[in-house]
Short mmCIF file of C-alpha atoms and ligand atoms in Angstrom, two decimals:
data_model
loop_
_atom_site.label_atom_id
_atom_site.label_comp_id
_atom_site.label_asym_id
_atom_site.label_seq_id
_atom_site.Cartn_x
_atom_site.Cartn_y
_atom_site.Cartn_z
CA MET A 1 8.04 10.90 -18.13
CA SER A 2 5.87 8.58 -20.07
CA ASP A 3 2.37 9.98 -21.80
CA ILE A 4 -0.83 10.65 -19.95
CA TYR A 5 -3.69 9.14 -21.47
CA THR A 6 -7.85 10.35 -20.52
CA ALA A 7 -10.56 8.82 -20.33
CA ALA A 8 -11.60 9.82 -23.83
CA ASP A 9 -8.70 7.37 -24.58
CA LEU A 10 -10.49 4.82 -23.06
CA LEU A 11 -14.56 5.12 -24.11
CA ASN A 12 -13.99 5.22 -27.78
CA GLY A 13 -13.17 1.43 -27.64
CA GLY A 14 -9.83 1.77 -26.72
CA ALA A 15 -8.30 3.05 -30.85
CA THR A 16 -5.62 4.99 -29.22
CA LEU A 17 -4.33 2.74 -26.74
CA ARG A 18 -4.83 -0.72 -29.02
CA ALA A 19 -2.86 1.26 -31.86
CA LEU A 20 0.60 2.02 -29.59
CA THR A 21 3.02 -0.65 -29.74
CA PRO A 22 3.07 -2.62 -27.52
CA PRO A 23 -0.68 -2.02 -27.22
CA ALA A 24 -1.76 -0.51 -24.15
CA ARG A 25 -3.33 -3.05 -22.01
CA LEU A 26 -2.74 -2.27 -18.34
CA SER A 27 -2.69 1.30 -16.92
CA VAL A 28 -3.14 2.69 -13.82
CA PHE A 29 -5.90 5.13 -12.92
CA GLY A 30 -5.49 8.42 -10.88
CA ASP A 31 -6.03 11.67 -10.23
CA PRO A 32 -3.08 13.26 -10.40
CA VAL A 33 -1.51 10.53 -11.76
CA ALA A 34 1.59 12.05 -13.20
CA HIS A 35 3.44 11.18 -10.10
CA SER A 36 2.91 7.31 -10.49
CA LYS A 37 6.13 5.34 -10.59
CA SER A 38 3.90 2.43 -11.40
CA PRO A 39 4.64 2.49 -15.36
CA ALA A 40 8.19 2.02 -15.04
CA PHE A 41 8.14 -0.76 -13.23
CA HIS A 42 5.68 -2.83 -14.85
CA ASN A 43 6.72 -2.37 -18.28
CA ALA A 44 10.22 -3.44 -17.57
CA ALA A 45 7.93 -6.69 -15.49
CA LEU A 46 6.06 -6.86 -19.17
CA ARG A 47 9.78 -6.79 -21.02
CA ALA A 48 11.27 -9.54 -18.85
CA ALA A 49 8.32 -11.86 -19.33
CA GLY A 50 8.20 -11.19 -23.15
CA ILE A 51 4.62 -10.19 -22.97
CA ASP A 52 3.13 -8.30 -25.94
CA ALA A 53 1.50 -5.49 -24.08
CA GLN A 54 2.20 -1.84 -22.45
CA TYR A 55 1.26 -0.28 -18.72
CA VAL A 56 0.36 3.07 -19.30
CA LYS A 57 -0.86 6.47 -17.15
CA ILE A 58 -4.52 7.77 -17.51
CA HIS A 59 -5.89 10.71 -16.22
CA ILE A 60 -9.16 9.58 -14.68
CA THR A 61 -11.48 12.26 -12.66
CA PRO A 62 -13.66 11.07 -9.91
CA GLU A 63 -16.94 11.55 -12.19
CA GLU A 64 -15.27 10.16 -15.00
CA PHE A 65 -14.13 7.03 -13.13
CA PRO A 66 -17.33 4.24 -13.14
CA ALA A 67 -17.59 4.44 -17.33
CA ALA A 68 -13.91 4.52 -17.35
CA LEU A 69 -13.48 1.10 -15.63
CA GLY A 70 -16.38 -0.13 -17.46
CA ALA A 71 -14.41 0.73 -20.51
CA LEU A 72 -11.69 -1.76 -20.12
CA PRO A 73 -13.70 -4.70 -21.35
CA ALA A 74 -14.14 -3.26 -24.68
CA ALA A 75 -11.02 -1.79 -24.81
CA GLY A 76 -9.39 -4.72 -24.70
CA PHE A 77 -7.54 -4.32 -21.29
CA ILE A 78 -6.21 -7.43 -18.69
CA GLY A 79 -6.85 -5.00 -15.87
CA THR A 80 -5.28 -1.94 -14.38
CA ASN A 81 -4.50 -0.62 -11.33
CA VAL A 82 -6.51 2.12 -8.99
CA THR A 83 -4.88 5.10 -7.22
CA ILE A 84 -6.21 8.37 -5.30
CA PRO A 85 -8.24 9.26 -4.87
CA HIS A 86 -10.28 6.14 -6.72
CA LYS A 87 -9.58 2.96 -4.46
CA ALA A 88 -12.99 3.16 -2.54
CA ALA A 89 -15.04 3.84 -5.92
CA ALA A 90 -13.43 0.71 -7.11
CA LEU A 91 -14.64 -1.20 -4.64
CA ALA A 92 -17.84 0.05 -5.38
CA THR A 93 -17.99 -0.31 -8.68
CA VAL A 94 -16.33 -4.06 -9.67
CA ASP A 95 -18.01 -6.81 -9.74
CA GLU A 96 -16.45 -9.04 -7.12
CA ALA A 97 -14.11 -8.20 -4.51
CA ASP A 98 -11.98 -10.54 -2.58
CA ASP A 99 -11.77 -10.67 1.62
CA TYR A 100 -9.09 -8.40 1.95
CA ALA A 101 -10.19 -5.70 -0.53
CA ARG A 102 -13.67 -5.85 1.26
CA ALA A 103 -12.28 -5.38 4.89
CA SER A 104 -9.80 -2.57 3.52
CA GLY A 105 -12.62 -0.85 1.80
CA ALA A 106 -10.16 -0.21 -0.84
CA VAL A 107 -9.42 -2.04 -4.42
CA ASN A 108 -6.10 -0.81 -6.29
CA THR A 109 -6.15 -3.73 -8.88
CA VAL A 110 -8.43 -5.10 -11.47
CA VAL A 111 -8.70 -7.52 -13.44
CA VAL A 112 -10.99 -7.84 -16.61
CA GLU A 113 -12.54 -11.47 -16.66
CA GLY A 114 -14.54 -11.24 -19.80
CA GLU A 115 -17.50 -8.62 -19.20
CA ARG A 116 -16.66 -8.54 -15.37
CA LEU A 117 -14.37 -6.68 -12.97
CA LEU A 118 -12.87 -8.65 -10.40
CA GLY A 119 -11.02 -6.35 -7.60
CA PHE A 120 -8.13 -6.78 -5.30
CA ASN A 121 -6.07 -4.75 -2.71
CA THR A 122 -2.45 -5.76 -2.82
CA ASP A 123 -1.53 -3.22 -0.57
CA GLY A 124 -1.61 -4.59 2.45
CA PRO A 125 -0.05 -8.01 1.37
CA GLY A 126 2.72 -6.07 -0.63
CA PHE A 127 3.69 -4.84 3.24
CA VAL A 128 3.92 -8.44 4.75
CA ARG A 129 6.31 -9.08 2.02
CA ALA A 130 7.99 -6.34 2.31
CA ILE A 131 8.66 -6.58 6.13
CA ARG A 132 9.74 -10.12 5.62
CA GLU A 133 12.06 -8.80 3.06
CA SER A 134 13.55 -5.98 4.99
CA PHE A 135 13.64 -7.83 8.58
CA LEU A 136 13.22 -11.48 8.32
CA ALA A 137 10.17 -11.29 10.37
CA ASP A 138 6.67 -12.17 9.69
CA VAL A 139 4.21 -9.57 10.72
CA ARG A 140 1.76 -12.07 12.63
CA ASP A 141 4.90 -12.56 15.23
CA LEU A 142 5.42 -8.58 15.70
CA ARG A 143 3.64 -6.26 18.10
CA VAL A 144 2.72 -3.71 15.62
CA MET A 145 2.40 0.00 16.14
CA ILE A 146 1.17 2.40 12.62
CA LEU A 147 1.45 6.06 13.04
CA GLY A 148 -1.39 7.42 10.59
CA ALA A 149 -3.66 4.60 11.07
CA GLY A 150 -6.04 6.72 10.18
CA GLY A 151 -5.42 7.44 6.54
CA GLY A 152 -5.30 5.64 3.33
CA ALA A 153 -1.81 3.47 3.93
CA GLY A 154 -2.38 3.37 7.57
CA ARG A 155 -5.66 2.36 7.49
CA ALA A 156 -4.79 -1.06 4.52
CA ILE A 157 -1.65 -1.66 6.68
CA ALA A 158 -3.91 -2.03 10.14
CA VAL A 159 -6.06 -4.24 8.50
CA GLN A 160 -3.22 -6.68 6.99
CA CYS A 161 -2.02 -7.04 10.54
CA ALA A 162 -5.23 -7.65 11.87
CA ILE A 163 -6.08 -10.56 9.22
CA GLU A 164 -2.32 -12.02 10.02
CA ARG A 165 -3.51 -11.48 13.56
CA CYS A 166 -0.10 -10.18 14.82
CA GLU A 167 0.73 -9.75 18.25
CA ARG A 168 -0.46 -6.59 19.39
CA LEU A 169 -1.62 -3.48 17.39
CA VAL A 170 -1.13 -0.05 18.17
CA LEU A 171 -3.18 2.48 16.17
CA VAL A 172 -1.80 5.86 16.47
CA ASN A 173 -3.54 8.80 14.66
CA ARG A 174 -3.19 12.75 15.16
CA THR A 175 -7.31 12.97 14.70
CA VAL A 176 -7.38 9.93 17.38
CA GLU A 177 -11.28 9.54 16.87
CA LYS A 178 -10.43 7.78 13.31
CA ALA A 179 -8.09 5.25 15.27
CA ARG A 180 -10.39 4.38 17.72
CA GLU A 181 -13.26 3.98 14.86
CA LEU A 182 -10.63 1.65 13.05
CA ALA A 183 -9.80 -0.36 16.56
CA LYS A 184 -13.72 -0.87 17.21
CA GLU A 185 -13.79 -2.51 13.39
CA LEU A 186 -10.80 -4.46 13.88
CA ALA A 187 -11.57 -5.67 17.34
CA PRO A 188 -13.16 -8.93 16.04
CA ARG A 189 -10.44 -10.05 14.41
CA MET A 190 -8.12 -9.35 17.15
CA HIS A 191 -9.81 -10.83 19.71
CA SER A 192 -7.90 -13.62 21.58
CA ASP A 193 -8.42 -15.92 24.59
CA ARG A 194 -4.69 -15.87 25.17
CA LEU A 195 -3.00 -13.85 28.12
CA LEU A 196 -0.47 -11.88 26.32
CA GLY A 197 1.10 -9.67 29.23
CA PRO A 198 0.11 -6.32 30.72
CA ALA A 199 -0.07 -4.65 27.87
CA GLU A 200 -4.20 -4.84 25.56
CA ARG A 201 -3.87 -6.30 22.28
CA LEU A 202 -5.56 -3.45 20.24
CA VAL A 203 -5.55 -0.40 21.29
CA ALA A 204 -5.86 3.67 19.70
CA ILE A 205 -3.95 6.21 20.67
CA PRO A 206 -3.26 10.06 20.29
CA HIS A 207 -0.39 11.33 18.20
CA GLU A 208 1.29 12.53 20.92
CA THR A 209 4.90 11.58 22.48
CA ALA A 210 3.31 10.89 26.00
CA ALA A 211 0.97 8.29 24.68
CA LEU A 212 3.52 7.01 22.22
CA ALA A 213 6.35 6.58 25.25
CA ALA A 214 3.80 4.29 26.98
CA GLU A 215 3.28 1.99 24.49
CA MET A 216 6.80 1.84 23.02
CA ALA A 217 8.11 -0.71 25.67
CA HIS A 218 5.40 -2.85 24.24
CA ILE A 219 6.23 -3.04 20.67
CA ASP A 220 8.83 -4.28 17.87
CA LEU A 221 7.77 -2.80 14.67
CA VAL A 222 6.95 0.98 14.08
CA VAL A 223 5.08 1.82 10.84
CA ASN A 224 5.14 5.33 9.64
CA ALA A 225 1.95 5.78 7.58
CA THR A 226 1.38 9.45 7.95
CA SER A 227 2.24 12.06 5.52
CA ILE A 228 5.20 13.33 7.73
CA GLY A 229 8.57 12.97 6.33
CA MET A 230 7.59 13.57 2.52
CA LYS A 231 9.44 16.67 2.46
CA ARG A 232 12.54 17.38 4.07
CA SER A 233 11.78 20.38 5.85
CA ASP A 234 8.79 18.30 7.92
CA PRO A 235 9.44 17.93 11.71
CA PRO A 236 10.48 14.35 13.06
CA LEU A 237 7.86 12.14 13.06
CA LEU A 238 9.04 11.02 17.06
CA PRO A 239 11.21 12.30 19.34
CA GLN A 240 14.74 10.49 19.11
CA SER A 241 14.45 9.40 22.35
CA LEU A 242 11.99 6.81 21.91
CA LEU A 243 13.96 5.43 18.90
CA THR A 244 15.73 1.74 20.71
CA PRO A 245 18.25 -0.52 19.10
CA SER A 246 15.53 -3.33 19.34
CA LEU A 247 12.82 -1.64 17.28
CA MET A 248 12.02 -2.16 13.71
CA VAL A 249 11.38 0.86 11.97
CA TYR A 250 9.27 0.91 8.47
CA ASP A 251 8.44 4.13 6.93
CA ALA A 252 6.38 3.60 4.04
CA ILE A 253 7.06 6.68 2.39
CA TYR A 254 8.78 5.58 -0.94
CA SER A 255 12.14 6.91 -1.21
CA SER A 256 15.35 6.43 -3.13
CA GLY A 257 17.50 7.52 -0.24
CA LYS A 258 17.13 7.04 3.43
CA THR A 259 14.00 9.04 4.94
CA ARG A 260 14.92 11.02 8.15
CA LEU A 261 12.75 8.40 10.31
CA VAL A 262 15.07 5.59 8.67
CA GLU A 263 18.33 7.83 9.34
CA ASP A 264 16.90 8.36 13.01
CA ALA A 265 15.99 4.59 13.82
CA GLU A 266 19.75 3.80 12.33
CA GLN A 267 21.39 6.39 14.51
CA ALA A 268 19.47 4.50 17.58
CA GLY A 269 20.88 1.02 16.83
CA ALA A 270 17.59 0.39 15.10
CA ARG A 271 17.06 -1.47 11.91
CA ALA A 272 15.11 0.31 9.21
CA ALA A 273 13.67 0.52 5.72
CA ASN A 274 11.61 2.91 3.65
CA GLY A 275 8.77 2.17 1.64
CA LEU A 276 10.02 1.16 -1.95
CA SER A 277 9.81 -2.27 -1.16
CA MET A 278 5.96 -2.32 -0.08
CA LEU A 279 5.34 -0.31 -3.50
CA LEU A 280 7.72 -2.88 -5.24
CA HIS A 281 5.78 -5.82 -3.68
CA GLN A 282 2.28 -4.39 -4.63
CA GLY A 283 2.87 -4.12 -7.95
CA ALA A 284 4.29 -7.74 -7.99
CA LEU A 285 1.33 -9.14 -6.74
CA SER A 286 -0.78 -7.03 -9.09
CA PHE A 287 1.20 -8.72 -12.39
CA GLU A 288 1.02 -12.29 -10.04
CA ILE A 289 -3.04 -11.66 -10.35
CA TRP A 290 -2.74 -10.37 -13.91
CA PHE A 291 -1.01 -13.39 -14.71
CA ASN A 292 -1.10 -15.94 -12.90
CA ARG A 293 2.75 -16.06 -12.47
CA PRO A 294 5.57 -14.92 -10.19
CA ALA A 295 6.57 -11.59 -11.05
CA PRO A 296 10.12 -10.76 -12.59
CA LEU A 297 11.48 -8.76 -9.56
CA ASP A 298 14.72 -8.14 -10.33
CA ALA A 299 13.69 -6.47 -13.40
CA MET A 300 11.03 -4.29 -11.55
CA ARG A 301 13.20 -3.59 -8.68
CA ALA A 302 16.03 -2.48 -11.29
CA ALA A 303 13.26 -0.66 -12.95
CA LEU A 304 12.12 1.02 -9.82
CA LEU A 305 15.22 2.33 -8.33
CA ALA A 306 15.89 3.73 -11.76
CA ALA A 307 12.75 5.31 -12.07
P1 NAP B 1 -3.71 10.31 4.07
O1 NAP B 1 -4.91 9.12 3.74
O2 NAP B 1 -4.14 11.51 3.52
O3 NAP B 1 -3.64 10.30 5.31
C1 NAP B 1 -2.40 10.71 5.88
C2 NAP B 1 -1.96 10.11 7.67
O4 NAP B 1 -0.98 11.27 7.74
C3 NAP B 1 -3.06 10.67 8.12
O5 NAP B 1 -3.45 9.60 9.41
C4 NAP B 1 -3.10 12.12 8.80
O6 NAP B 1 -3.61 12.29 10.00
C5 NAP B 1 -1.33 12.06 9.37
N1 NAP B 1 -1.05 13.04 9.21
C6 NAP B 1 -0.86 13.62 8.13
N2 NAP B 1 -0.12 15.18 9.06
C7 NAP B 1 0.37 14.45 10.01
C8 NAP B 1 0.98 15.44 11.33
N3 NAP B 1 1.47 16.59 10.55
N4 NAP B 1 1.09 14.83 12.48
C9 NAP B 1 0.73 13.80 12.70
N5 NAP B 1 -0.13 13.31 11.43
C10 NAP B 1 -0.28 13.40 10.83
O7 NAP B 1 -2.32 9.52 3.01
P2 NAP B 1 -1.67 8.54 2.78
O8 NAP B 1 -2.25 7.85 1.00
O9 NAP B 1 -2.04 7.22 3.62
O10 NAP B 1 -0.39 8.07 2.39
C11 NAP B 1 0.42 8.65 4.03
C12 NAP B 1 1.82 7.85 3.47
O11 NAP B 1 1.81 6.58 3.25
C13 NAP B 1 2.74 8.85 2.64
O12 NAP B 1 3.73 9.18 2.59
C14 NAP B 1 2.50 7.84 1.13
O13 NAP B 1 3.40 8.36 -0.02
C15 NAP B 1 2.95 6.44 1.73
N6 NAP B 1 2.27 5.09 1.38
C16 NAP B 1 3.33 4.65 0.57
C17 NAP B 1 2.85 3.27 -0.09
C18 NAP B 1 3.77 2.30 -0.77
O14 NAP B 1 3.12 1.37 -1.00
N7 NAP B 1 5.22 2.22 0.10
C19 NAP B 1 1.72 3.20 -0.45
C20 NAP B 1 0.87 4.48 -0.14
C21 NAP B 1 0.85 4.91 0.40
P3 NAP B 1 -5.37 12.70 10.32
O15 NAP B 1 -6.07 11.70 9.82
O16 NAP B 1 -5.08 13.24 11.97
O17 NAP B 1 -5.54 13.80 9.05
#
């Protein structure tokens, strides 16, 4: 496992981080941060692109976050990624954020531009690329059901689907009020005067079998953005009877093997993929934002699979 640095390493002008070989000029801020796979594939990208910099993990608590982000210019950083629990605080701290970051309420990529900090969110765009790569399909053409729409990842995916104006959006959450709130927020983006058939274009439902069953006939892509399936002992996300061969199933859980949902979907004859591709593409998009050039995707993918 690579080293974990702290706010103190950044706040002293970054002397410790500058002294590394190659110097640390990119990072991920998180709390916890030990589990992050980002250094593995970002360092592979930096090596493949011949950039004399390294990407490190920095453990930053919520109290330390604003000062740590503000210390990036003086520490000579190009930027940073931001993960749990700092994505909303990052949006509040940056000087400027792009449209999608503002709509999703979260920033995961920060760029240092002189003394200013610019915020982006690559989770949603990374999801779109992952769906294209996994299923050769564009989100805008699909009727999408998001399970766990009230969580961080589910919200990021839902906002992106609404921005893409996907054909249909079904927001599912155990605590259904969160899905309903999100549906209200996204309604202006999903409004259409076109008649699309018997099913409403944007709905919010509870994570219950009867409600799910009533929607399944009007869905092309099912996305798992819940934490169910992270442990092998977890219950199934969906009853097997709801999985049919015409579905595409995307499990946002990143795993190098098949998750239980992916196994169940394939057994039903559906096409299925896990969240590794979303992780890869959100990282590749961060690289593109920092360096304004295409990311070395093959090197990043190989490093992610090995990590
Ligand atoms: P989160 O904010 O904690 O949200 C968890 C979601 O799961 C909530 O909607 C929650 O519903 C739901 N949930 C939890 N237990 C449940 C249960 N027993 N039954 C039904 N729903 C349940 O977590 P997150 O950060 O969004 O992460 C969610 C998943 O996405 C994780 O598996 C994570 O690994 C994955 N993820 C993948 C990527 C990627 O790049 N591939 C990126 C980010 C996250 P309530 O609102 O009712 O609590």
